[in-house]
Each structure stands twice: as structure tokens, then as C-alpha cells.
Amino acid sequence: MTVLDRRSAAAIAAGVNAGTTPAVSVMEETLARIATYDAVQPQVWISRATAEDLLAQARAVDARIAAGEVLPLAGVPYAAKDNIDVAGLQTTAACPAFAYAPAENATVIARLKAAGAICVGKTNLDQFATGLVGTRSPYGIPRNAYNRDYVSGGSSSGSAIAVAAGLVPIALGTDTAGSGRVPAAFNHLIGFKPTKGRWSTRGLVPACRSIDCITVFACDTIDARLVDHALAGFDVGDPWSRQLTEAPLNPRRIGVPRRDQRAFFGDGESEFFYDHALATLAQGAEVVEIDIAPLLEAAQLLYGGPWVAERTAAIAALLKDNPEAVDPTVRTVVEAGWDKTAVELWNGLYRMAELKRHADQLWQSVDMLAFPTTGTTYRVAELAVAPVALNSNLGFYTNFVNLLDMAAVAVPAGTRHNGTGFGITLIGPAATDRALLDAADAWLAAANLSPPPPLDLEGKMQTVKLAVVGAHLEGMPLHWQLTSRNAKFVGAFETAPTYRLYAIANSVPPKPALVFDEGGAAIKLEVYELGVAEFGSFTVEVPPPLAIGTVTLADGSSVKGFVAEPRALTGAEDITHLGGWRAYIASRS
């Protein structure tokens, strides 16, 4: 057993139903996995059932199988976000002052139990499910499973990490503004957000009660389907539950944001992965650029409009009686609801109805949307400095979905050089949930992605990829400035065909100037990887008129690299036709 391998709920259930793998053995392995990962990130959990209780539940499942039952989730261990009621465990919503002991299971927990699944424990979250980052909890900060310098994503942070680290094969999250999708993207997971009302929210601590959804994290769509089959269905005890008829979806026309409306917040890697995803989607469908301004306006109403008052209403008593018990950033966000008026509420509802009508009409021109799940990711340290602004950036593509009554599934779409995941979200009209999972299967088959990288169990050194074109090439006079910093050779590449190369006049040793020019050519270069601190010290030593900027490679990806100020071209010789610095040096000799 190792925490490095992911787990399949379908495989576990098949083994338990067949009698080849007792549920007790599954639970014993689960407990061992959790104990191992506790040494890495104990803050994944807020509370857990005792080993004795979990083994007793596993024996009960084995007894049901022995009696002839066939259970769709037989013996499958799972985690639940700690704003969902699980009898026998406190519900805290990541606020100790709010904690209570629920008298019964939430509907989703009861239905999973009936299907044979076993709740291992309650996972950490951004307090009161307010955040997309995972950093707003007094129980610690769950960090990205693949690079612990980076955020896990939130608010369903602990649930995502529990699945990514192989502790459990499935975990329940929630999603009001993207909390069931953002952590999936960052941790190479499937994040299935059903249509509002498809899964009961009875027993859920509300964030925005009118648009809250319970979600699932899984490693594949097979497990997401298993959970959906167990949980979908009307609940008369939930006033927000809906009787939905499955709707078809044939994604021949896929809507994407206009290029001028896409936001990647300076993250060239994310932009590269999204462009690559669109190219893949275009192989089997028509990719249609759409105006997303109305969707973004709806998203803005979630926190900038009267809907923030719905969050205020959810914890009004605590805010009045014990405001200091609330995380400072969460309190800043939620207290804004006190200032909203009934007039603002009605005007907001009227405007949202108009935007909803626009969204409904959108489905006449496209069958499905495929948006970036997020435009970028951030380090935990960066969120500490700008907790609200950076969180808002992460919700750019997610906040409108529930407000406009759409279903969504987040799927992996690439691995950043730092190990964190990039993902896209497939979005459809209400009740297209199972068809969206089919579309996710088609995407995964076409994308043919590499497996996720190894988990970050010991901490990773942060690195930067640097392109060199001249005197720092291997065997050249200044190459020692890289080797002395333990730079790792990544490979020899070419730039995109949009650069010109010049030999700077009167430079000792001879140095080139790489300049962007749409009428240019591909230039040979080498890429090295350095630690962030080493990259910083290297950059300090770069003399004018050279500088470090961003260089686009032939495959469309971007790395840091040598560029030049305009004055570098004074008296310089254009050597673009030679294709690279080595050829120029050879021509001189």
C-alpha cells in the first residue's frame, strides 16, 4: 500500500460485492493510508470516526453482502466536507464556535450509507464555504497535494486533497461559486457539480441556500456516475429539491469565451493549456466564440450584489453575537450583506432574471460551454497578502454557473511545471448532468493526458524555466553562471517563428539580442530549470541592454528568457537567417 496510488470506488465495490475483498480489509487499508498521510497534511481533516466504529461499519457491510444484498458502493470509504451533517460527528463549517452535533444524517449521507459507502470523517474547508482558496480555516490550511507551496483550492479543500492523496476514492464537497470545481482543477481530479436541486441539500449548512449544491470529487467519471446514481432524486424534506428529467446533450457546438474576454492573470501556462484544449475540442466539434459579458455580470452579482446578504442570513446570529469567532476575511465578505436593502434585492432579482433569459437563449447557438476552470493558481503566501482580490480571480469562470441554473463537470487539462493542475469545465443546461459526464469521457479520451505527477510528500523546491540563446549556452563563455547555480538542462528547443536575433555591437564576450518580430523566424535556444532563489540571483547579474522577459516556444508554451532593450540594436548585426547563436559563432571562425 502507498498513498501514491489513487483508488477506484467502482473497483472497491466490485471486490466487496464479489466477496473477494471484504469491506473490513478495505477499511483497514484506508486507516493505514490516512495514518501515513497524517504525517504530511493532518489538516485535511477536522474530525474522523474512530477506527473501532469504522471497522464495525465495514463488518455490517460485509454482513449485508453475505445476506445476498448487492450494494452499488459496497465498502467504499469516503469523506464529507464539514458543512454536511454526519450523525456521530460534529458539524463545524470550520468555525469552532458554530459547532453542533447533528441529530441525523444529511440526506446525501443517508443515501450513501444505504448504497454501502462508509463515511470516514469530515474534511476541512474555507470557513462557512466562503472562499475558493482553502486558506480560511482555523483548523489549518490544506495545501495542494502536488505542490504544497500552492493553494489546494476551496472551499472544498480537504475533500479534494483526501481524494488526490489516495486516502479515499470519493469525497463530498459543496459548490456555490465554484468550490466543487476549483480544487478539482488544481489537484488533477474530476469535480462533478450537479444541477441545483438534483441532490438534496437537506442537512447542509447553507452558504447561499438558494443556489448551494453538494458535489463529488473523484478520480474518474465512473465513480462520479456511481455517486450520482446513489444521490440523484427528489427529497420532499428539502424545499430546494427538484424533480428533474434527464436532458440530452450533443456537444457539436462548444461555446468558449472570446479571446479578448479571456483572463489568465499573467499565467502563460494556463493560457497555453487552454488554447491546446480548444484545439483538441475542435477536432470533434465546432468551437464557437461567444460574448461572456452577461455571464460575468451575473457572476459579479454573487458578491457585489444582494446575494451576499444570503450568506449573511446563513450565519446572522453568530455575526451578531460573536463576530470575532468568524475568520477575518470571511467576516469582511459576509458582513457586507448587512448593508444590502430590499430594494437592491429586488433590483438584483430582476436583473438576474434578464441574465437568466440571455443564458437560456445561449443554448440556441451552442450545445455546451468549455471554459477554463480557473485562469491561474497562487501560492499560499500570495493569498496571505491579497486574500480577497486573488480569490476573486479564481472565481472569474465559475461564479455564474449556479446563479444561471447550469450543470458542470470540471476535468483535468494539463500539468503546470510546478506540478499543480490546470483544468477546464464543461457546462451545460440544467438536467444535462449525465450527458455532461459522457462529454467528459469524450474529452478525456481525446486529450490523452499524462497521469498526475507524484504527490508532494516532502516539499518541493520552486523552480523557474529559463531560455538562453547566446553566451549561456552549453560550452559558451558564461555557461558557468548556470552550472554554478545547479541549473538543470531541460532541453534544446526553438522559439515560435516570431523572433529576430542580433549580434550586439562591441560586446565582450559576444552576446546576442533576441527581439520579438511577427515577421521573424524560429531561433534555436536551450532551456534550463533553476530554483526561484537561484533565478533571482541570476537575473540580478544580467547587464543592460539585456533583460529577462517571457519567450514563446515553438509549441506555444512560454518560459522566462533573455530579451533585449531597443538600444541593443544600435549597430547590431541581424543574424536571424543563421537560426541561432552557435551557427553565428561557427561562421565567425
Short mmCIF file of C-alpha atoms in Angstrom, two decimals, residues 26-494:
data_model
loop_
_atom_site.label_atom_id
_atom_site.label_comp_id
_atom_site.label_asym_id
_atom_site.label_seq_id
_atom_site.Cartn_x
_atom_site.Cartn_y
_atom_site.Cartn_z
CA VAL A 26 -10.73 -2.08 2.59
CA MET A 27 -11.22 -0.10 5.79
CA GLU A 28 -8.01 -1.38 7.35
CA GLU A 29 -6.10 -0.21 4.29
CA THR A 30 -7.90 3.14 4.41
CA LEU A 31 -6.92 3.67 8.03
CA ALA A 32 -3.30 2.88 7.17
CA ARG A 33 -3.32 5.34 4.27
CA ILE A 34 -4.77 8.09 6.44
CA ALA A 35 -2.22 7.45 9.19
CA THR A 36 0.60 7.71 6.65
CA TYR A 37 -0.65 10.96 5.15
CA ASP A 38 -1.30 12.45 8.59
CA ALA A 39 2.45 12.93 8.75
CA VAL A 40 2.19 15.15 5.65
CA GLN A 41 -1.11 17.03 5.93
CA PRO A 42 -3.16 16.25 9.05
CA GLN A 43 -5.09 19.47 8.36
CA VAL A 44 -7.03 17.68 5.63
CA TRP A 45 -9.44 16.59 8.36
CA ILE A 46 -11.48 18.37 11.02
CA SER A 47 -12.84 15.18 12.61
CA ARG A 48 -12.82 11.44 11.94
CA ALA A 49 -14.75 8.45 13.16
CA THR A 50 -12.82 6.07 15.42
CA ALA A 51 -11.14 3.03 13.94
CA GLU A 52 -13.42 0.80 16.02
CA ASP A 53 -16.54 2.46 14.66
CA LEU A 54 -15.32 2.34 11.07
CA LEU A 55 -14.40 -1.34 11.29
CA ALA A 56 -17.80 -2.07 12.84
CA GLN A 57 -19.48 -0.31 9.90
CA ALA A 58 -17.34 -2.33 7.49
CA ARG A 59 -18.38 -5.58 9.20
CA ALA A 60 -22.01 -4.51 8.82
CA VAL A 61 -21.48 -4.05 5.08
CA ASP A 62 -19.89 -7.49 4.82
CA ALA A 63 -22.91 -8.93 6.64
CA ARG A 64 -25.28 -7.29 4.14
CA ILE A 65 -23.30 -8.80 1.27
CA ALA A 66 -23.32 -12.21 2.94
CA ALA A 67 -27.12 -11.91 3.26
CA GLY A 68 -27.41 -11.50 -0.50
CA GLU A 69 -27.54 -7.75 -0.98
CA VAL A 70 -25.75 -6.13 -3.90
CA LEU A 71 -24.65 -2.61 -2.94
CA PRO A 72 -23.52 -0.12 -5.60
CA LEU A 73 -20.95 1.42 -3.22
CA ALA A 74 -20.26 -1.62 -1.09
CA GLY A 75 -17.50 -0.89 1.42
CA VAL A 76 -16.40 2.31 -0.33
CA PRO A 77 -14.78 4.71 2.16
CA TYR A 78 -15.48 8.39 1.56
CA ALA A 79 -15.02 11.80 3.15
CA ALA A 80 -17.59 14.55 3.65
CA LYS A 81 -16.96 18.28 3.78
CA ASP A 82 -17.58 19.51 7.30
CA ASN A 83 -20.62 21.58 6.43
CA ILE A 84 -22.62 18.41 5.74
CA ASP A 85 -24.29 16.67 8.70
CA VAL A 86 -22.97 13.22 9.63
CA ALA A 87 -24.58 11.70 12.71
CA GLY A 88 -21.98 10.96 15.37
CA LEU A 89 -19.58 13.69 14.21
CA GLN A 90 -19.83 17.41 14.91
CA THR A 91 -20.62 19.82 12.13
CA THR A 92 -18.37 22.88 12.40
CA ALA A 93 -18.30 24.56 8.95
CA ALA A 94 -14.69 25.28 10.05
CA CYS A 95 -15.87 27.52 12.90
CA PRO A 96 -15.49 26.01 16.39
CA ALA A 97 -17.97 28.49 17.88
CA PHE A 98 -20.61 27.35 15.40
CA ALA A 99 -20.16 23.60 16.03
CA TYR A 100 -23.17 21.40 16.78
CA ALA A 101 -23.97 17.69 16.98
CA PRO A 102 -26.48 16.80 14.25
CA ALA A 103 -29.36 14.57 15.26
CA GLU A 104 -29.39 12.75 11.92
CA ASN A 105 -27.52 12.33 8.69
CA ALA A 106 -27.94 14.72 5.81
CA THR A 107 -29.97 13.15 3.02
CA VAL A 108 -26.87 12.57 0.87
CA ILE A 109 -25.10 10.82 3.76
CA ALA A 110 -28.13 8.60 4.39
CA ARG A 111 -28.31 7.67 0.72
CA LEU A 112 -24.61 6.85 0.53
CA LYS A 113 -24.93 4.66 3.62
CA ALA A 114 -27.86 2.83 2.04
CA ALA A 115 -25.65 2.21 -1.00
CA GLY A 116 -22.97 0.64 1.21
CA ALA A 117 -20.49 3.53 1.49
CA ILE A 118 -18.81 4.41 4.78
CA CYS A 119 -18.04 7.97 5.88
CA VAL A 120 -14.51 8.07 7.28
CA GLY A 121 -14.59 11.64 8.52
CA LYS A 122 -15.25 15.34 7.99
CA THR A 123 -12.86 17.42 5.90
CA ASN A 124 -11.51 20.93 6.24
CA LEU A 125 -12.89 23.87 4.27
CA ASP A 126 -12.84 27.60 3.85
CA GLN A 127 -14.98 28.70 6.78
CA PHE A 128 -18.70 28.66 6.00
CA ALA A 129 -17.77 27.63 2.44
CA THR A 130 -16.76 31.21 1.73
CA GLY A 131 -13.70 31.12 -0.48
CA LEU A 132 -12.09 29.36 -3.44
CA VAL A 133 -8.66 29.04 -1.87
CA GLY A 134 -8.62 26.68 1.13
CA THR A 135 -6.73 29.14 3.35
CA ARG A 136 -9.60 30.40 5.55
CA SER A 137 -9.84 27.83 8.32
CA PRO A 138 -8.74 27.77 11.96
CA TYR A 139 -8.06 24.05 11.53
CA GLY A 140 -5.06 24.70 9.27
CA ILE A 141 -4.53 25.18 5.55
CA PRO A 142 -4.83 22.10 3.32
CA ARG A 143 -2.29 22.60 0.57
CA ASN A 144 -2.11 21.38 -2.98
CA ALA A 145 -1.39 17.66 -2.97
CA TYR A 146 1.20 18.03 -5.73
CA ASN A 147 2.99 21.16 -4.57
CA ARG A 148 2.40 22.25 -1.01
CA ASP A 149 3.57 25.80 -1.64
CA TYR A 150 0.36 26.28 -3.63
CA VAL A 151 -3.27 26.51 -2.56
CA SER A 152 -5.48 23.45 -2.66
CA GLY A 153 -8.40 25.45 -3.94
CA GLY A 154 -11.57 25.83 -1.93
CA SER A 155 -13.81 25.95 -0.29
CA SER A 156 -13.88 22.14 -0.51
CA SER A 157 -10.16 21.92 0.17
CA GLY A 158 -9.89 18.90 2.46
CA SER A 159 -12.23 16.77 0.36
CA ALA A 160 -10.17 17.33 -2.79
CA ILE A 161 -6.88 16.51 -1.05
CA ALA A 162 -8.35 13.37 0.55
CA VAL A 163 -9.09 12.01 -2.94
CA ALA A 164 -5.94 13.30 -4.64
CA ALA A 165 -3.73 11.72 -1.95
CA GLY A 166 -5.46 8.36 -2.33
CA LEU A 167 -6.95 8.37 1.17
CA VAL A 168 -10.48 7.78 -0.14
CA PRO A 169 -11.73 7.29 -3.71
CA ILE A 170 -14.57 9.79 -3.45
CA ALA A 171 -15.38 12.79 -1.26
CA LEU A 172 -18.33 15.13 -0.99
CA GLY A 173 -17.82 18.84 -1.40
CA THR A 174 -20.16 21.73 -1.98
CA ASP A 175 -20.36 24.36 -4.68
CA THR A 176 -21.95 27.79 -4.55
CA ALA A 177 -19.42 29.81 -6.55
CA GLY A 178 -17.03 27.11 -7.78
CA SER A 179 -15.95 25.29 -4.62
CA GLY A 180 -16.53 21.87 -6.16
CA ARG A 181 -14.60 22.69 -9.32
CA VAL A 182 -11.57 24.85 -8.44
CA PRO A 183 -9.95 22.27 -6.08
CA ALA A 184 -10.58 19.57 -8.70
CA ALA A 185 -8.65 21.56 -11.29
CA PHE A 186 -5.70 22.25 -9.03
CA ASN A 187 -5.42 18.60 -7.91
CA HIS A 188 -5.98 16.72 -11.20
CA LEU A 189 -9.47 15.46 -10.27
CA ILE A 190 -12.98 15.18 -11.64
CA GLY A 191 -15.27 17.68 -9.93
CA PHE A 192 -18.93 16.95 -10.65
CA LYS A 193 -21.37 19.75 -9.80
CA PRO A 194 -24.93 18.60 -10.42
CA THR A 195 -27.85 20.78 -11.36
CA LYS A 196 -29.34 22.71 -8.44
CA GLY A 197 -31.84 20.50 -6.65
CA ARG A 198 -30.67 17.25 -8.25
CA TRP A 199 -29.03 16.18 -5.00
CA SER A 200 -30.74 17.09 -1.76
CA THR A 201 -29.15 19.80 0.37
CA ARG A 202 -31.11 18.88 3.49
CA GLY A 203 -28.53 18.69 6.27
CA LEU A 204 -26.15 21.17 4.63
CA VAL A 205 -25.01 24.31 6.41
CA PRO A 206 -26.03 26.90 3.83
CA ALA A 207 -23.76 29.41 2.17
CA CYS A 208 -26.33 30.77 -0.29
CA ARG A 209 -29.25 28.43 0.31
CA SER A 210 -31.00 29.21 -2.98
CA ILE A 211 -28.04 28.15 -5.15
CA ASP A 212 -25.99 25.73 -3.00
CA CYS A 213 -25.11 22.33 -4.47
CA ILE A 214 -23.46 19.29 -2.92
CA THR A 215 -20.77 17.87 -5.22
CA VAL A 216 -18.35 14.97 -5.52
CA PHE A 217 -14.61 14.71 -6.17
CA ALA A 218 -13.43 11.55 -7.90
CA CYS A 219 -10.53 10.30 -9.96
CA ASP A 220 -12.71 9.30 -12.90
CA THR A 221 -16.20 9.74 -14.29
CA ILE A 222 -17.14 6.14 -13.47
CA ASP A 223 -17.02 6.93 -9.76
CA ALA A 224 -18.80 10.25 -10.28
CA ARG A 225 -21.63 8.37 -12.01
CA LEU A 226 -21.86 5.84 -9.18
CA VAL A 227 -22.32 8.66 -6.68
CA ASP A 228 -24.84 10.44 -8.88
CA HIS A 229 -26.94 7.28 -9.22
CA ALA A 230 -26.95 6.93 -5.44
CA LEU A 231 -27.78 10.58 -4.68
CA ALA A 232 -29.94 11.94 -7.50
CA GLY A 233 -33.63 12.07 -6.71
CA PHE A 234 -36.34 14.23 -5.21
CA ASP A 235 -36.32 14.84 -1.45
CA VAL A 236 -39.66 16.05 -0.12
CA GLY A 237 -37.89 17.26 3.03
CA ASP A 238 -35.73 19.70 1.08
CA PRO A 239 -37.59 22.79 -0.17
CA TRP A 240 -34.93 23.30 -2.85
CA SER A 241 -35.12 19.76 -4.21
CA ARG A 242 -36.40 19.38 -7.79
CA GLN A 243 -37.93 16.62 -9.86
CA LEU A 244 -35.75 16.69 -12.95
CA THR A 245 -35.97 14.78 -16.21
CA GLU A 246 -32.66 13.85 -17.80
CA ALA A 247 -31.94 16.14 -20.74
CA PRO A 248 -29.86 15.13 -23.76
CA LEU A 249 -26.77 16.99 -24.85
CA ASN A 250 -24.95 16.54 -28.14
CA PRO A 251 -21.96 18.90 -27.96
CA ARG A 252 -21.48 19.61 -31.66
CA ARG A 253 -21.14 23.36 -30.97
CA ILE A 254 -18.96 24.26 -28.00
CA GLY A 255 -19.08 27.80 -26.66
CA VAL A 256 -15.86 29.42 -25.44
CA PRO A 257 -15.04 32.97 -24.32
CA ARG A 258 -13.99 35.44 -26.98
CA ARG A 259 -10.23 35.76 -26.94
CA ASP A 260 -10.40 39.38 -25.82
CA GLN A 261 -12.56 38.33 -22.84
CA ARG A 262 -10.29 35.57 -21.56
CA ALA A 263 -8.44 36.27 -18.32
CA PHE A 264 -5.34 34.36 -17.27
CA PHE A 265 -3.94 36.98 -14.88
CA GLY A 266 -0.48 36.81 -16.38
CA ASP A 267 -0.34 32.99 -16.32
CA GLY A 268 1.07 32.00 -19.70
CA GLU A 269 0.96 28.30 -18.86
CA SER A 270 -2.78 28.37 -18.24
CA GLU A 271 -3.34 30.24 -21.50
CA PHE A 272 -1.23 27.68 -23.35
CA PHE A 273 -3.16 24.74 -21.85
CA TYR A 274 -6.50 26.32 -22.69
CA ASP A 275 -5.50 27.01 -26.28
CA HIS A 276 -4.36 23.40 -26.53
CA ALA A 277 -7.68 22.22 -25.06
CA LEU A 278 -9.62 24.22 -27.64
CA ALA A 279 -7.55 22.70 -30.43
CA THR A 280 -8.41 19.24 -29.08
CA LEU A 281 -12.11 20.05 -28.79
CA ALA A 282 -12.11 21.43 -32.34
CA GLN A 283 -11.16 18.00 -33.68
CA GLY A 284 -14.65 16.71 -32.93
CA ALA A 285 -16.86 19.78 -32.70
CA GLU A 286 -17.28 23.37 -33.81
CA VAL A 287 -15.70 25.78 -31.32
CA VAL A 288 -17.79 28.95 -31.17
CA GLU A 289 -16.53 32.13 -29.53
CA ILE A 290 -19.29 33.81 -27.52
CA ASP A 291 -19.74 37.08 -25.67
CA ILE A 292 -19.46 36.18 -21.98
CA ALA A 293 -20.15 39.69 -20.66
CA PRO A 294 -23.67 38.73 -19.46
CA LEU A 295 -22.29 35.69 -17.65
CA LEU A 296 -19.65 37.82 -15.96
CA GLU A 297 -22.31 40.33 -14.94
CA ALA A 298 -24.28 37.55 -13.28
CA ALA A 299 -21.12 36.40 -11.53
CA GLN A 300 -20.50 39.89 -10.20
CA LEU A 301 -23.92 39.90 -8.54
CA LEU A 302 -22.90 36.95 -6.34
CA TYR A 303 -20.61 39.02 -4.13
CA GLY A 304 -21.11 42.54 -5.47
CA GLY A 305 -24.90 42.35 -5.43
CA PRO A 306 -27.61 41.33 -2.96
CA TRP A 307 -26.73 37.61 -2.95
CA VAL A 308 -24.00 38.31 -0.40
CA ALA A 309 -26.84 39.06 2.03
CA GLU A 310 -27.91 35.42 1.68
CA ARG A 311 -24.55 34.45 3.15
CA THR A 312 -25.13 36.98 5.93
CA ALA A 313 -28.53 35.43 6.67
CA ALA A 314 -26.98 31.97 6.96
CA ILE A 315 -24.82 32.97 9.96
CA ALA A 316 -26.62 36.12 11.13
CA ALA A 317 -26.87 35.05 14.78
CA LEU A 318 -23.15 34.28 15.03
CA LEU A 319 -22.22 37.54 13.30
CA LYS A 320 -24.32 39.48 15.79
CA ASP A 321 -23.41 37.61 18.98
CA ASN A 322 -19.81 36.54 18.39
CA PRO A 323 -18.33 38.20 15.28
CA GLU A 324 -14.75 37.59 16.43
CA ALA A 325 -15.37 33.86 16.03
CA VAL A 326 -15.53 34.33 12.26
CA ASP A 327 -12.38 34.29 10.14
CA PRO A 328 -11.44 37.95 9.46
CA THR A 329 -11.52 37.59 5.66
CA VAL A 330 -14.79 35.65 5.75
CA ARG A 331 -16.26 38.25 8.11
CA THR A 332 -15.26 41.08 5.77
CA VAL A 333 -17.00 39.34 2.88
CA VAL A 334 -20.16 38.30 4.72
CA GLU A 335 -20.73 41.43 6.81
CA ALA A 336 -21.23 43.39 3.57
CA GLY A 337 -24.67 41.80 3.45
CA TRP A 338 -25.88 43.91 6.35
CA ASP A 339 -25.82 46.96 4.10
CA LYS A 340 -27.95 45.46 1.32
CA THR A 341 -31.50 46.80 1.08
CA ALA A 342 -34.74 45.17 0.00
CA VAL A 343 -34.77 47.50 -3.00
CA GLU A 344 -31.31 46.26 -4.03
CA LEU A 345 -32.50 42.70 -3.59
CA TRP A 346 -35.48 43.13 -5.89
CA ASN A 347 -33.46 45.01 -8.48
CA GLY A 348 -30.88 42.23 -8.33
CA LEU A 349 -33.57 39.58 -8.84
CA TYR A 350 -34.99 41.47 -11.80
CA ARG A 351 -31.58 41.79 -13.41
CA MET A 352 -30.74 38.15 -12.74
CA ALA A 353 -33.98 37.11 -14.44
CA GLU A 354 -32.90 39.05 -17.50
CA LEU A 355 -29.46 37.48 -17.46
CA LYS A 356 -31.00 34.05 -16.97
CA ARG A 357 -33.14 34.59 -20.08
CA HIS A 358 -29.97 35.51 -22.00
CA ALA A 359 -28.29 32.33 -20.75
CA ASP A 360 -31.28 30.22 -21.78
CA GLN A 361 -31.14 31.74 -25.27
CA LEU A 362 -27.42 30.98 -25.41
CA TRP A 363 -28.24 27.28 -25.74
CA GLN A 364 -29.83 28.02 -29.12
CA SER A 365 -26.40 28.84 -30.57
CA VAL A 366 -24.17 26.40 -28.61
CA ASP A 367 -24.73 23.00 -27.04
CA MET A 368 -22.14 23.14 -24.27
CA LEU A 369 -19.62 25.57 -22.81
CA ALA A 370 -15.96 24.71 -22.22
CA PHE A 371 -14.30 27.33 -20.03
CA PRO A 372 -11.06 27.32 -18.06
CA THR A 373 -11.91 26.24 -14.53
CA THR A 374 -9.56 28.98 -13.34
CA GLY A 375 -7.25 31.33 -15.17
CA THR A 376 -4.32 30.75 -12.81
CA THR A 377 -3.27 29.44 -9.41
CA TYR A 378 -1.48 31.02 -6.44
CA ARG A 379 0.94 30.23 -3.68
CA VAL A 380 -0.38 30.14 -0.13
CA ALA A 381 1.96 33.03 0.72
CA GLU A 382 0.41 35.15 -2.04
CA LEU A 383 -3.10 34.60 -0.66
CA ALA A 384 -1.94 35.81 2.74
CA VAL A 385 -1.06 39.17 1.19
CA ALA A 386 -4.13 39.65 -1.05
CA PRO A 387 -6.82 37.24 0.18
CA VAL A 388 -9.86 38.84 -1.44
CA ALA A 389 -8.51 40.03 -4.79
CA LEU A 390 -6.75 36.78 -5.67
CA ASN A 391 -9.73 34.72 -4.52
CA SER A 392 -11.91 36.78 -6.87
CA ASN A 393 -9.58 35.97 -9.77
CA LEU A 394 -10.11 32.26 -9.17
CA GLY A 395 -13.88 32.69 -9.48
CA PHE A 396 -13.78 34.51 -12.81
CA TYR A 397 -15.03 31.48 -14.77
CA THR A 398 -17.07 29.75 -12.05
CA ASN A 399 -19.29 32.21 -10.16
CA PHE A 400 -22.13 32.42 -12.69
CA VAL A 401 -22.93 28.71 -13.09
CA ASN A 402 -25.34 28.12 -10.19
CA LEU A 403 -26.92 31.55 -10.48
CA LEU A 404 -27.88 30.74 -14.08
CA ASP A 405 -29.00 27.16 -13.28
CA MET A 406 -26.35 25.20 -15.14
CA ALA A 407 -24.72 21.83 -14.53
CA ALA A 408 -20.95 21.41 -14.73
CA VAL A 409 -18.11 18.93 -14.55
CA ALA A 410 -14.50 20.01 -14.07
CA VAL A 411 -11.94 17.84 -15.85
CA PRO A 412 -8.12 17.84 -15.94
CA ALA A 413 -6.47 19.55 -18.90
CA GLY A 414 -2.77 19.79 -18.11
CA THR A 415 0.00 19.83 -15.53
CA ARG A 416 1.90 23.04 -14.80
CA HIS A 417 5.66 22.82 -14.43
CA ASN A 418 5.15 23.27 -10.66
CA GLY A 419 3.02 20.09 -10.52
CA THR A 420 -0.34 21.76 -9.96
CA GLY A 421 -3.20 21.03 -12.29
CA PHE A 422 -4.92 23.08 -14.94
CA GLY A 423 -8.47 22.16 -15.81
CA ILE A 424 -11.40 23.07 -17.98
CA THR A 425 -15.06 22.91 -17.02
CA LEU A 426 -17.75 21.53 -19.29
CA ILE A 427 -21.01 23.38 -18.64
CA GLY A 428 -24.50 22.54 -19.84
CA PRO A 429 -28.12 23.49 -19.23
CA ALA A 430 -29.95 22.22 -16.18
CA ALA A 431 -30.57 18.44 -16.11
CA THR A 432 -27.83 17.59 -18.65
CA ASP A 433 -25.75 16.08 -15.82
CA ARG A 434 -25.28 12.57 -17.15
CA ALA A 435 -24.76 13.82 -20.69
CA LEU A 436 -22.03 16.13 -19.36
CA LEU A 437 -20.30 13.13 -17.81
CA ASP A 438 -20.44 11.47 -21.25
CA ALA A 439 -18.89 14.62 -22.72
CA ALA A 440 -16.20 14.45 -20.04
CA ASP A 441 -15.41 10.89 -21.14
CA ALA A 442 -15.05 12.08 -24.72
CA TRP A 443 -12.76 14.91 -23.62
CA LEU A 444 -10.51 12.64 -21.57
CA ALA A 445 -10.22 10.16 -24.43
CA ALA A 446 -9.31 12.89 -26.91
CA ALA A 447 -6.95 14.76 -24.57
CA ASN A 448 -4.94 11.62 -23.71
CA LEU A 449 -3.39 13.34 -20.69
CA SER A 450 -0.38 12.08 -18.80
CA PRO A 451 -1.03 10.73 -15.29
CA PRO A 452 -0.77 13.22 -12.43
CA PRO A 453 2.76 13.84 -11.11
CA PRO A 454 3.94 12.32 -7.83
CA LEU A 455 2.44 13.70 -4.65
CA ASP A 456 4.42 16.32 -2.76
CA LEU A 457 5.25 14.40 0.39
CA GLU A 458 8.41 16.24 1.44
CA GLY A 459 8.05 19.74 -0.01
CA LYS A 460 9.22 20.84 -3.44
CA MET A 461 11.79 23.41 -4.42
CA GLN A 462 10.12 26.10 -6.51
CA THR A 463 11.73 26.39 -9.91
CA VAL A 464 11.71 28.62 -12.98
CA LYS A 465 12.42 27.59 -16.57
CA LEU A 466 14.87 29.91 -18.31
CA ALA A 467 15.65 30.07 -22.03
CA VAL A 468 19.17 31.10 -23.08
CA VAL A 469 20.17 31.93 -26.65
CA GLY A 470 23.82 33.01 -26.58
CA ALA A 471 26.74 33.19 -24.20
CA HIS A 472 24.96 30.99 -21.61
CA LEU A 473 24.52 28.03 -23.97
CA GLU A 474 26.40 24.88 -23.03
CA GLY A 475 30.07 25.27 -23.94
CA MET A 476 29.81 29.05 -24.22
CA PRO A 477 31.77 31.54 -22.02
CA LEU A 478 29.02 32.32 -19.49
CA HIS A 479 27.53 28.84 -19.13
CA TRP A 480 29.19 28.61 -15.71
CA GLN A 481 26.66 31.10 -14.37
CA LEU A 482 24.07 28.36 -14.80
CA THR A 483 26.11 25.38 -13.62
CA SER A 484 27.23 27.25 -10.50
CA ARG A 485 23.52 27.55 -9.62
CA ASN A 486 22.85 23.84 -10.22
CA ALA A 487 20.64 24.62 -13.20
CA LYS A 488 19.10 21.52 -14.75
CA PHE A 489 19.17 21.17 -18.54
CA VAL A 490 15.58 20.72 -19.78
CA GLY A 491 16.24 20.52 -23.50
CA ALA A 492 17.11 22.21 -26.77
CA PHE A 493 14.16 23.95 -28.41
CA GLU A 494 13.21 26.65 -30.89
#
